[in-house]
JSON list of C-alpha atoms in Angstrom, two decimals:
[
{"chain": "E", "resi": 210, "resn": "MET", "atom": "CA", "xyz": [-34.77, 44.04, 41.10]},
{"chain": "E", "resi": 211, "resn": "GLN", "atom": "CA", "xyz": [-31.96, 46.45, 41.93]},
{"chain": "E", "resi": 212, "resn": "LEU", "atom": "CA", "xyz": [-29.59, 47.59, 39.18]},
{"chain": "E", "resi": 213, "resn": "VAL", "atom": "CA", "xyz": [-26.53, 49.82, 39.29]},
{"chain": "E", "resi": 214, "resn": "VAL", "atom": "CA", "xyz": [-27.29, 52.80, 37.06]},
{"chain": "E", "resi": 215, "resn": "ALA", "atom": "CA", "xyz": [-24.29, 55.05, 37.76]},
{"chain": "E", "resi": 216, "resn": "ARG", "atom": "CA", "xyz": [-21.12, 55.59, 39.77]},
{"chain": "E", "resi": 217, "resn": "VAL", "atom": "CA", "xyz": [-20.35, 58.93, 41.36]},
{"chain": "E", "resi": 218, "resn": "GLY", "atom": "CA", "xyz": [-17.14, 60.56, 40.17]},
{"chain": "E", "resi": 219, "resn": "ARG", "atom": "CA", "xyz": [-15.31, 63.64, 41.35]},
{"chain": "E", "resi": 220, "resn": "ALA", "atom": "CA", "xyz": [-16.91, 66.82, 42.64]},
{"chain": "E", "resi": 221, "resn": "HIS", "atom": "CA", "xyz": [-17.54, 69.57, 40.10]},
{"chain": "E", "resi": 222, "resn": "GLY", "atom": "CA", "xyz": [-17.40, 73.17, 41.23]},
{"chain": "E", "resi": 223, "resn": "ILE", "atom": "CA", "xyz": [-18.24, 74.32, 44.74]},
{"chain": "E", "resi": 224, "resn": "LYS", "atom": "CA", "xyz": [-22.03, 73.93, 44.83]},
{"chain": "E", "resi": 225, "resn": "GLY", "atom": "CA", "xyz": [-22.31, 70.19, 45.39]},
{"chain": "E", "resi": 226, "resn": "GLU", "atom": "CA", "xyz": [-22.43, 68.87, 41.84]},
{"chain": "E", "resi": 227, "resn": "VAL", "atom": "CA", "xyz": [-20.71, 65.60, 40.97]},
{"chain": "E", "resi": 228, "resn": "THR", "atom": "CA", "xyz": [-19.77, 63.92, 37.71]},
{"chain": "E", "resi": 229, "resn": "VAL", "atom": "CA", "xyz": [-21.25, 60.47, 37.21]},
{"chain": "E", "resi": 230, "resn": "GLU", "atom": "CA", "xyz": [-20.26, 57.45, 35.17]},
{"chain": "E", "resi": 231, "resn": "VAL", "atom": "CA", "xyz": [-23.55, 56.41, 33.59]},
{"chain": "E", "resi": 232, "resn": "ARG", "atom": "CA", "xyz": [-24.30, 52.67, 33.57]},
{"chain": "E", "resi": 233, "resn": "THR", "atom": "CA", "xyz": [-27.78, 52.69, 32.09]},
{"chain": "E", "resi": 234, "resn": "ASP", "atom": "CA", "xyz": [-29.15, 53.11, 28.58]},
{"chain": "E", "resi": 235, "resn": "GLU", "atom": "CA", "xyz": [-31.91, 55.32, 29.97]},
{"chain": "E", "resi": 236, "resn": "PRO", "atom": "CA", "xyz": [-30.26, 58.04, 32.06]},
{"chain": "E", "resi": 237, "resn": "GLU", "atom": "CA", "xyz": [-33.14, 60.40, 31.30]},
{"chain": "E", "resi": 238, "resn": "LEU", "atom": "CA", "xyz": [-35.40, 57.97, 33.18]},
{"chain": "E", "resi": 239, "resn": "ARG", "atom": "CA", "xyz": [-33.17, 56.47, 35.88]},
{"chain": "E", "resi": 240, "resn": "LEU", "atom": "CA", "xyz": [-31.21, 59.63, 36.70]},
{"chain": "E", "resi": 241, "resn": "ALA", "atom": "CA", "xyz": [-33.92, 62.26, 36.37]},
{"chain": "E", "resi": 242, "resn": "PRO", "atom": "CA", "xyz": [-34.55, 64.96, 39.02]},
{"chain": "E", "resi": 243, "resn": "GLY", "atom": "CA", "xyz": [-36.70, 63.52, 41.78]},
{"chain": "E", "resi": 244, "resn": "ALA", "atom": "CA", "xyz": [-35.38, 59.97, 41.42]},
{"chain": "E", "resi": 245, "resn": "VAL", "atom": "CA", "xyz": [-34.55, 58.32, 44.74]},
{"chain": "E", "resi": 246, "resn": "LEU", "atom": "CA", "xyz": [-31.63, 55.91, 44.52]},
{"chain": "E", "resi": 247, "resn": "ALA", "atom": "CA", "xyz": [-30.18, 53.38, 46.91]},
{"chain": "E", "resi": 248, "resn": "THR", "atom": "CA", "xyz": [-26.39, 53.39, 47.26]},
{"chain": "E", "resi": 249, "resn": "ASP", "atom": "CA", "xyz": [-23.41, 51.15, 47.76]},
{"chain": "E", "resi": 250, "resn": "PRO", "atom": "CA", "xyz": [-22.14, 51.68, 50.40]},
{"chain": "E", "resi": 251, "resn": "ALA", "atom": "CA", "xyz": [-25.60, 51.94, 51.90]},
{"chain": "E", "resi": 252, "resn": "SER", "atom": "CA", "xyz": [-24.41, 54.43, 54.51]},
{"chain": "E", "resi": 253, "resn": "THR", "atom": "CA", "xyz": [-24.22, 57.22, 51.91]},
{"chain": "E", "resi": 254, "resn": "GLY", "atom": "CA", "xyz": [-27.84, 56.91, 50.80]},
{"chain": "E", "resi": 255, "resn": "PRO", "atom": "CA", "xyz": [-30.54, 56.89, 49.81]},
{"chain": "E", "resi": 256, "resn": "LEU", "atom": "CA", "xyz": [-29.91, 59.88, 47.56]},
{"chain": "E", "resi": 257, "resn": "THR", "atom": "CA", "xyz": [-32.52, 62.02, 45.86]},
{"chain": "E", "resi": 258, "resn": "ILE", "atom": "CA", "xyz": [-31.47, 63.67, 42.62]},
{"chain": "E", "resi": 259, "resn": "GLU", "atom": "CA", "xyz": [-32.16, 67.41, 42.84]},
{"chain": "E", "resi": 260, "resn": "THR", "atom": "CA", "xyz": [-30.77, 68.60, 39.49]},
{"chain": "E", "resi": 261, "resn": "GLY", "atom": "CA", "xyz": [-29.03, 67.16, 36.47]},
{"chain": "E", "resi": 262, "resn": "ARG", "atom": "CA", "xyz": [-27.30, 68.68, 33.45]},
{"chain": "E", "resi": 263, "resn": "VAL", "atom": "CA", "xyz": [-24.77, 67.78, 30.77]},
{"chain": "E", "resi": 264, "resn": "HIS", "atom": "CA", "xyz": [-21.46, 69.66, 30.78]},
{"chain": "E", "resi": 265, "resn": "SER", "atom": "CA", "xyz": [-18.68, 68.96, 28.25]},
{"chain": "E", "resi": 266, "resn": "GLY", "atom": "CA", "xyz": [-20.23, 65.60, 27.46]},
{"chain": "E", "resi": 267, "resn": "ARG", "atom": "CA", "xyz": [-20.46, 64.50, 31.10]},
{"chain": "E", "resi": 268, "resn": "LEU", "atom": "CA", "xyz": [-23.60, 64.21, 33.20]},
{"chain": "E", "resi": 269, "resn": "LEU", "atom": "CA", "xyz": [-23.52, 66.33, 36.36]},
{"chain": "E", "resi": 270, "resn": "LEU", "atom": "CA", "xyz": [-25.90, 65.63, 39.25]},
{"chain": "E", "resi": 271, "resn": "ARG", "atom": "CA", "xyz": [-26.67, 67.42, 42.47]},
{"chain": "E", "resi": 272, "resn": "PHE", "atom": "CA", "xyz": [-28.33, 65.52, 45.32]},
{"chain": "E", "resi": 273, "resn": "ALA", "atom": "CA", "xyz": [-30.72, 66.86, 47.92]},
{"chain": "E", "resi": 274, "resn": "GLY", "atom": "CA", "xyz": [-28.79, 67.98, 51.00]},
{"chain": "E", "resi": 275, "resn": "VAL", "atom": "CA", "xyz": [-25.44, 68.01, 49.17]},
{"chain": "E", "resi": 276, "resn": "HIS", "atom": "CA", "xyz": [-24.63, 71.66, 48.50]},
{"chain": "E", "resi": 277, "resn": "ASP", "atom": "CA", "xyz": [-20.88, 72.07, 48.84]},
{"chain": "E", "resi": 278, "resn": "ARG", "atom": "CA", "xyz": [-17.75, 70.53, 47.39]},
{"chain": "E", "resi": 279, "resn": "THR", "atom": "CA", "xyz": [-16.75, 68.72, 50.58]},
{"chain": "E", "resi": 280, "resn": "ALA", "atom": "CA", "xyz": [-20.07, 66.87, 50.81]},
{"chain": "E", "resi": 281, "resn": "ALA", "atom": "CA", "xyz": [-19.96, 66.09, 47.10]},
{"chain": "E", "resi": 282, "resn": "GLU", "atom": "CA", "xyz": [-16.41, 64.74, 47.28]},
{"chain": "E", "resi": 283, "resn": "ALA", "atom": "CA", "xyz": [-17.46, 62.44, 50.14]},
{"chain": "E", "resi": 284, "resn": "LEU", "atom": "CA", "xyz": [-19.77, 60.63, 47.69]},
{"chain": "E", "resi": 285, "resn": "ARG", "atom": "CA", "xyz": [-16.99, 59.78, 45.24]},
{"chain": "E", "resi": 286, "resn": "ASN", "atom": "CA", "xyz": [-17.09, 56.15, 43.97]},
{"chain": "E", "resi": 287, "resn": "THR", "atom": "CA", "xyz": [-20.56, 55.60, 45.42]},
{"chain": "E", "resi": 288, "resn": "LEU", "atom": "CA", "xyz": [-22.70, 53.31, 43.26]},
{"chain": "E", "resi": 289, "resn": "LEU", "atom": "CA", "xyz": [-26.23, 54.54, 42.51]},
{"chain": "E", "resi": 290, "resn": "ILE", "atom": "CA", "xyz": [-28.84, 51.78, 42.47]},
{"chain": "E", "resi": 291, "resn": "ALA", "atom": "CA", "xyz": [-32.37, 51.90, 41.05]},
{"chain": "E", "resi": 292, "resn": "ASP", "atom": "CA", "xyz": [-35.28, 49.57, 41.72]},
{"chain": "E", "resi": 293, "resn": "VAL", "atom": "CA", "xyz": [-36.43, 48.10, 38.41]},
{"chain": "E", "resi": 294, "resn": "ASP", "atom": "CA", "xyz": [-39.37, 45.81, 37.69]},
{"chain": "E", "resi": 295, "resn": "PRO", "atom": "CA", "xyz": [-37.75, 42.62, 36.29]},
{"chain": "E", "resi": 296, "resn": "ASP", "atom": "CA", "xyz": [-40.56, 42.37, 33.71]},
{"chain": "E", "resi": 297, "resn": "GLU", "atom": "CA", "xyz": [-40.14, 45.96, 32.55]},
{"chain": "E", "resi": 298, "resn": "ARG", "atom": "CA", "xyz": [-39.01, 46.45, 28.95]},
{"chain": "E", "resi": 299, "resn": "PRO", "atom": "CA", "xyz": [-37.65, 49.52, 27.16]},
{"chain": "E", "resi": 300, "resn": "GLU", "atom": "CA", "xyz": [-40.07, 51.40, 24.93]},
{"chain": "E", "resi": 301, "resn": "GLU", "atom": "CA", "xyz": [-38.37, 50.26, 21.69]},
{"chain": "E", "resi": 302, "resn": "ASP", "atom": "CA", "xyz": [-38.99, 46.64, 20.63]},
{"chain": "E", "resi": 303, "resn": "ASP", "atom": "CA", "xyz": [-35.33, 46.04, 19.73]},
{"chain": "E", "resi": 304, "resn": "GLU", "atom": "CA", "xyz": [-33.94, 47.37, 23.02]},
{"chain": "E", "resi": 305, "resn": "TYR", "atom": "CA", "xyz": [-33.22, 45.41, 26.20]},
{"chain": "E", "resi": 306, "resn": "TYR", "atom": "CA", "xyz": [-31.98, 46.05, 29.68]},
{"chain": "E", "resi": 307, "resn": "ASP", "atom": "CA", "xyz": [-28.62, 44.56, 30.61]},
{"chain": "E", "resi": 308, "resn": "HIS", "atom": "CA", "xyz": [-30.13, 42.21, 33.18]},
{"chain": "E", "resi": 309, "resn": "GLN", "atom": "CA", "xyz": [-32.33, 40.66, 30.49]},
{"chain": "E", "resi": 310, "resn": "LEU", "atom": "CA", "xyz": [-29.31, 39.81, 28.35]},
{"chain": "E", "resi": 311, "resn": "ILE", "atom": "CA", "xyz": [-26.90, 38.54, 31.00]},
{"chain": "E", "resi": 312, "resn": "ASP", "atom": "CA", "xyz": [-26.69, 34.73, 31.03]},
{"chain": "E", "resi": 313, "resn": "LEU", "atom": "CA", "xyz": [-28.39, 34.28, 27.65]},
{"chain": "E", "resi": 314, "resn": "ASP", "atom": "CA", "xyz": [-26.98, 31.37, 25.63]},
{"chain": "E", "resi": 315, "resn": "VAL", "atom": "CA", "xyz": [-25.33, 32.52, 22.40]},
{"chain": "E", "resi": 316, "resn": "VAL", "atom": "CA", "xyz": [-25.79, 30.18, 19.44]},
{"chain": "E", "resi": 317, "resn": "LEU", "atom": "CA", "xyz": [-25.31, 30.21, 15.68]},
{"chain": "E", "resi": 318, "resn": "ALA", "atom": "CA", "xyz": [-28.29, 30.00, 13.33]},
{"chain": "E", "resi": 319, "resn": "ASP", "atom": "CA", "xyz": [-27.83, 26.22, 13.09]},
{"chain": "E", "resi": 320, "resn": "GLY", "atom": "CA", "xyz": [-27.90, 25.87, 16.88]},
{"chain": "E", "resi": 321, "resn": "THR", "atom": "CA", "xyz": [-24.15, 25.50, 17.39]},
{"chain": "E", "resi": 322, "resn": "GLU", "atom": "CA", "xyz": [-23.22, 26.67, 20.87]},
{"chain": "E", "resi": 323, "resn": "VAL", "atom": "CA", "xyz": [-20.95, 29.71, 21.08]},
{"chain": "E", "resi": 324, "resn": "GLY", "atom": "CA", "xyz": [-21.10, 30.53, 24.78]},
{"chain": "E", "resi": 325, "resn": "ARG", "atom": "CA", "xyz": [-22.92, 32.57, 27.42]},
{"chain": "E", "resi": 326, "resn": "ILE", "atom": "CA", "xyz": [-23.25, 36.34, 27.84]},
{"chain": "E", "resi": 327, "resn": "THR", "atom": "CA", "xyz": [-21.51, 37.36, 31.05]},
{"chain": "E", "resi": 328, "resn": "GLU", "atom": "CA", "xyz": [-21.30, 41.12, 30.59]},
{"chain": "E", "resi": 329, "resn": "ILE", "atom": "CA", "xyz": [-22.52, 44.01, 28.43]},
{"chain": "E", "resi": 330, "resn": "SER", "atom": "CA", "xyz": [-19.89, 46.59, 27.53]},
{"chain": "E", "resi": 331, "resn": "HIS", "atom": "CA", "xyz": [-21.33, 49.98, 26.59]},
{"chain": "E", "resi": 332, "resn": "LEU", "atom": "CA", "xyz": [-18.92, 51.77, 24.26]},
{"chain": "E", "resi": 333, "resn": "PRO", "atom": "CA", "xyz": [-19.48, 55.17, 22.63]},
{"chain": "E", "resi": 334, "resn": "SER", "atom": "CA", "xyz": [-19.77, 53.57, 19.19]},
{"chain": "E", "resi": 335, "resn": "GLN", "atom": "CA", "xyz": [-21.73, 50.42, 20.05]},
{"chain": "E", "resi": 336, "resn": "ASP", "atom": "CA", "xyz": [-22.58, 47.86, 22.71]},
{"chain": "E", "resi": 337, "resn": "LEU", "atom": "CA", "xyz": [-20.67, 44.59, 23.01]},
{"chain": "E", "resi": 338, "resn": "PHE", "atom": "CA", "xyz": [-21.65, 41.21, 24.39]},
{"chain": "E", "resi": 339, "resn": "ILE", "atom": "CA", "xyz": [-18.83, 39.69, 26.43]},
{"chain": "E", "resi": 340, "resn": "VAL", "atom": "CA", "xyz": [-19.35, 35.98, 25.80]},
{"chain": "E", "resi": 341, "resn": "GLU", "atom": "CA", "xyz": [-17.69, 33.22, 27.78]},
{"chain": "E", "resi": 342, "resn": "ARG", "atom": "CA", "xyz": [-17.00, 30.21, 25.59]},
{"chain": "E", "resi": 343, "resn": "PRO", "atom": "CA", "xyz": [-17.17, 26.59, 26.81]},
{"chain": "E", "resi": 344, "resn": "ASP", "atom": "CA", "xyz": [-13.36, 26.44, 27.05]},
{"chain": "E", "resi": 345, "resn": "GLY", "atom": "CA", "xyz": [-13.32, 29.46, 29.39]},
{"chain": "E", "resi": 346, "resn": "THR", "atom": "CA", "xyz": [-12.06, 32.00, 26.84]},
{"chain": "E", "resi": 347, "resn": "GLU", "atom": "CA", "xyz": [-13.99, 35.16, 26.02]},
{"chain": "E", "resi": 348, "resn": "VAL", "atom": "CA", "xyz": [-15.13, 36.65, 22.73]},
{"chain": "E", "resi": 349, "resn": "MET", "atom": "CA", "xyz": [-16.70, 40.08, 22.11]},
{"chain": "E", "resi": 350, "resn": "ILE", "atom": "CA", "xyz": [-19.81, 40.18, 19.92]},
{"chain": "E", "resi": 351, "resn": "PRO", "atom": "CA", "xyz": [-21.00, 43.60, 18.65]},
{"chain": "E", "resi": 352, "resn": "PHE", "atom": "CA", "xyz": [-24.68, 44.03, 19.49]},
{"chain": "E", "resi": 353, "resn": "VAL", "atom": "CA", "xyz": [-25.79, 45.09, 16.01]},
{"chain": "E", "resi": 354, "resn": "GLY", "atom": "CA", "xyz": [-28.62, 43.74, 13.89]},
{"chain": "E", "resi": 355, "resn": "GLU", "atom": "CA", "xyz": [-26.33, 42.42, 11.17]},
{"chain": "E", "resi": 356, "resn": "ILE", "atom": "CA", "xyz": [-24.67, 40.06, 13.68]},
{"chain": "E", "resi": 357, "resn": "VAL", "atom": "CA", "xyz": [-27.20, 39.50, 16.47]},
{"chain": "E", "resi": 358, "resn": "THR", "atom": "CA", "xyz": [-30.18, 38.37, 14.42]},
{"chain": "E", "resi": 359, "resn": "GLU", "atom": "CA", "xyz": [-32.49, 37.29, 17.24]},
{"chain": "E", "resi": 360, "resn": "ILE", "atom": "CA", "xyz": [-32.98, 37.77, 20.97]},
{"chain": "E", "resi": 361, "resn": "ASP", "atom": "CA", "xyz": [-35.38, 35.18, 22.40]},
{"chain": "E", "resi": 362, "resn": "LEU", "atom": "CA", "xyz": [-36.01, 35.91, 26.08]},
{"chain": "E", "resi": 363, "resn": "ASP", "atom": "CA", "xyz": [-38.45, 33.02, 26.39]},
{"chain": "E", "resi": 364, "resn": "GLU", "atom": "CA", "xyz": [-35.83, 30.54, 25.17]},
{"chain": "E", "resi": 365, "resn": "GLN", "atom": "CA", "xyz": [-33.05, 32.50, 26.90]},
{"chain": "E", "resi": 366, "resn": "ARG", "atom": "CA", "xyz": [-30.85, 32.65, 23.83]},
{"chain": "E", "resi": 367, "resn": "ALA", "atom": "CA", "xyz": [-29.26, 35.08, 21.39]},
{"chain": "E", "resi": 368, "resn": "VAL", "atom": "CA", "xyz": [-28.80, 33.92, 17.80]},
{"chain": "E", "resi": 369, "resn": "ILE", "atom": "CA", "xyz": [-25.84, 35.35, 15.91]},
{"chain": "E", "resi": 370, "resn": "THR", "atom": "CA", "xyz": [-24.54, 35.30, 12.35]},
{"chain": "E", "resi": 371, "resn": "PRO", "atom": "CA", "xyz": [-20.90, 36.31, 12.82]},
{"chain": "E", "resi": 372, "resn": "PRO", "atom": "CA", "xyz": [-18.66, 37.46, 9.97]},
{"chain": "E", "resi": 373, "resn": "PRO", "atom": "CA", "xyz": [-15.56, 35.35, 9.25]},
{"chain": "E", "resi": 374, "resn": "GLY", "atom": "CA", "xyz": [-12.94, 35.67, 11.96]},
{"chain": "E", "resi": 375, "resn": "LEU", "atom": "CA", "xyz": [-15.20, 37.13, 14.68]},
{"chain": "E", "resi": 376, "resn": "ILE", "atom": "CA", "xyz": [-15.52, 33.97, 16.76]},
{"chain": "E", "resi": 377, "resn": "ASP", "atom": "CA", "xyz": [-13.13, 31.67, 14.87]},
{"chain": "E", "resi": 378, "resn": "ASP", "atom": "CA", "xyz": [-10.15, 34.00, 14.55]},
{"chain": "E", "resi": 379, "resn": "ARG", "atom": "CA", "xyz": [-7.69, 31.33, 15.64]},
{"chain": "E", "resi": 380, "resn": "ALA", "atom": "CA", "xyz": [-9.08, 28.92, 13.07]},
{"chain": "E", "resi": 381, "resn": "GLU", "atom": "CA", "xyz": [-8.84, 31.62, 10.40]},
{"chain": "E", "resi": 382, "resn": "ILE", "atom": "CA", "xyz": [-5.19, 32.23, 11.27]},
{"chain": "E", "resi": 383, "resn": "VAL", "atom": "CA", "xyz": [-4.38, 28.53, 11.13]},
{"chain": "E", "resi": 384, "resn": "SER", "atom": "CA", "xyz": [-6.23, 28.20, 7.82]},
{"chain": "E", "resi": 385, "resn": "THR", "atom": "CA", "xyz": [-4.32, 31.14, 6.38]},
{"chain": "E", "resi": 386, "resn": "ARG", "atom": "CA", "xyz": [-1.01, 29.70, 7.46]},
{"chain": "E", "resi": 387, "resn": "ASP", "atom": "CA", "xyz": [-1.93, 26.32, 6.04]},
{"chain": "E", "resi": 388, "resn": "ALA", "atom": "CA", "xyz": [-2.89, 27.92, 2.73]},
{"chain": "E", "resi": 389, "resn": "GLU", "atom": "CA", "xyz": [0.35, 29.88, 2.59]},
{"chain": "E", "resi": 390, "resn": "ALA", "atom": "CA", "xyz": [2.38, 26.77, 3.41]},
{"chain": "E", "resi": 391, "resn": "GLU", "atom": "CA", "xyz": [0.53, 24.78, 0.76]},
{"chain": "E", "resi": 392, "resn": "ALA", "atom": "CA", "xyz": [1.09, 27.51, -1.84]},
{"chain": "E", "resi": 393, "resn": "ALA", "atom": "CA", "xyz": [4.80, 27.64, -0.97]},
{"chain": "E", "resi": 394, "resn": "ALA", "atom": "CA", "xyz": [5.07, 23.85, -1.28]},
{"chain": "E", "resi": 395, "resn": "GLU", "atom": "CA", "xyz": [3.35, 23.91, -4.66]},
{"chain": "E", "resi": 396, "resn": "ALA", "atom": "CA", "xyz": [5.64, 26.70, -5.87]},
{"chain": "E", "resi": 397, "resn": "ALA", "atom": "CA", "xyz": [8.71, 24.74, -4.73]},
{"chain": "E", "resi": 398, "resn": "ALA", "atom": "CA", "xyz": [7.44, 21.61, -6.43]},
{"chain": "E", "resi": 399, "resn": "ALA", "atom": "CA", "xyz": [6.80, 23.50, -9.65]},
{"chain": "E", "resi": 400, "resn": "LYS", "atom": "CA", "xyz": [10.26, 25.02, -9.51]},
{"chain": "E", "resi": 401, "resn": "ASP", "atom": "CA", "xyz": [11.88, 21.61, -8.99]},
{"chain": "E", "resi": 402, "resn": "SER", "atom": "CA", "xyz": [9.82, 20.20, -11.86]},
{"chain": "E", "resi": 403, "resn": "GLY", "atom": "CA", "xyz": [11.01, 23.03, -14.09]},
{"chain": "E", "resi": 404, "resn": "LYS", "atom": "CA", "xyz": [14.64, 22.30, -13.25]},
{"chain": "E", "resi": 405, "resn": "GLU", "atom": "CA", "xyz": [14.20, 18.63, -14.09]},
{"chain": "E", "resi": 406, "resn": "SER", "atom": "CA", "xyz": [12.66, 19.49, -17.48]},
{"chain": "E", "resi": 407, "resn": "THR", "atom": "CA", "xyz": [15.55, 21.82, -18.29]},
{"chain": "E", "resi": 408, "resn": "GLU", "atom": "CA", "xyz": [18.10, 19.21, -17.34]},
{"chain": "E", "resi": 409, "resn": "ASP", "atom": "CA", "xyz": [16.34, 16.60, -19.47]},
{"chain": "E", "resi": 410, "resn": "SER", "atom": "CA", "xyz": [16.27, 18.93, -22.47]},
{"chain": "E", "resi": 411, "resn": "SER", "atom": "CA", "xyz": [19.96, 19.73, -22.07]},
{"chain": "E", "resi": 412, "resn": "GLY", "atom": "CA", "xyz": [20.74, 16.03, -22.05]},
{"chain": "E", "resi": 413, "resn": "ASP", "atom": "CA", "xyz": [18.88, 15.49, -25.32]},
{"chain": "E", "resi": 414, "resn": "ASP", "atom": "CA", "xyz": [20.97, 18.15, -27.08]},
{"chain": "E", "resi": 415, "resn": "VAL", "atom": "CA", "xyz": [24.28, 16.50, -26.16]}
]
């Protein structure tokens, strides 16, 4: 199986280095020196990683045969593609590759259908499941243990226990509005009842 693991950015310096947008959870494995990567467009590859280093929080790579800024700039926006065994799993038991999670059914603990994972968004703070719901809308589910309680690759499903408002935000808003409207109606009714009691008492004094 072929997976996109990075996208080449702009050239850095004059010795052929390029910045890369990492698209893998294991850059130390997929983007290590000596790795041979296919490319999209195919005409720019395959590329062999010669060196790699982190500079100001960005990964910089240099490829074999690319030793000046002009050659490096010519690779800009090239996708780097690695061959991955589809049965391969990360070393940690609670980690998964993106391709293992895409298309999993997302359900609640009681089996209620939520939707299907269509994309994994890797943010600096956490990963997110982009889930397409049956009505075509999307919801973002943080991939954290408190919410995603089970990943079952055999059953092709992810079980979640979402906090209030995460997947039913519209329902929560409607419920809040209904509660506010009900409270306002009760207050108005109580006020009217108070007026009637006052009027009745005034009548008794006359």
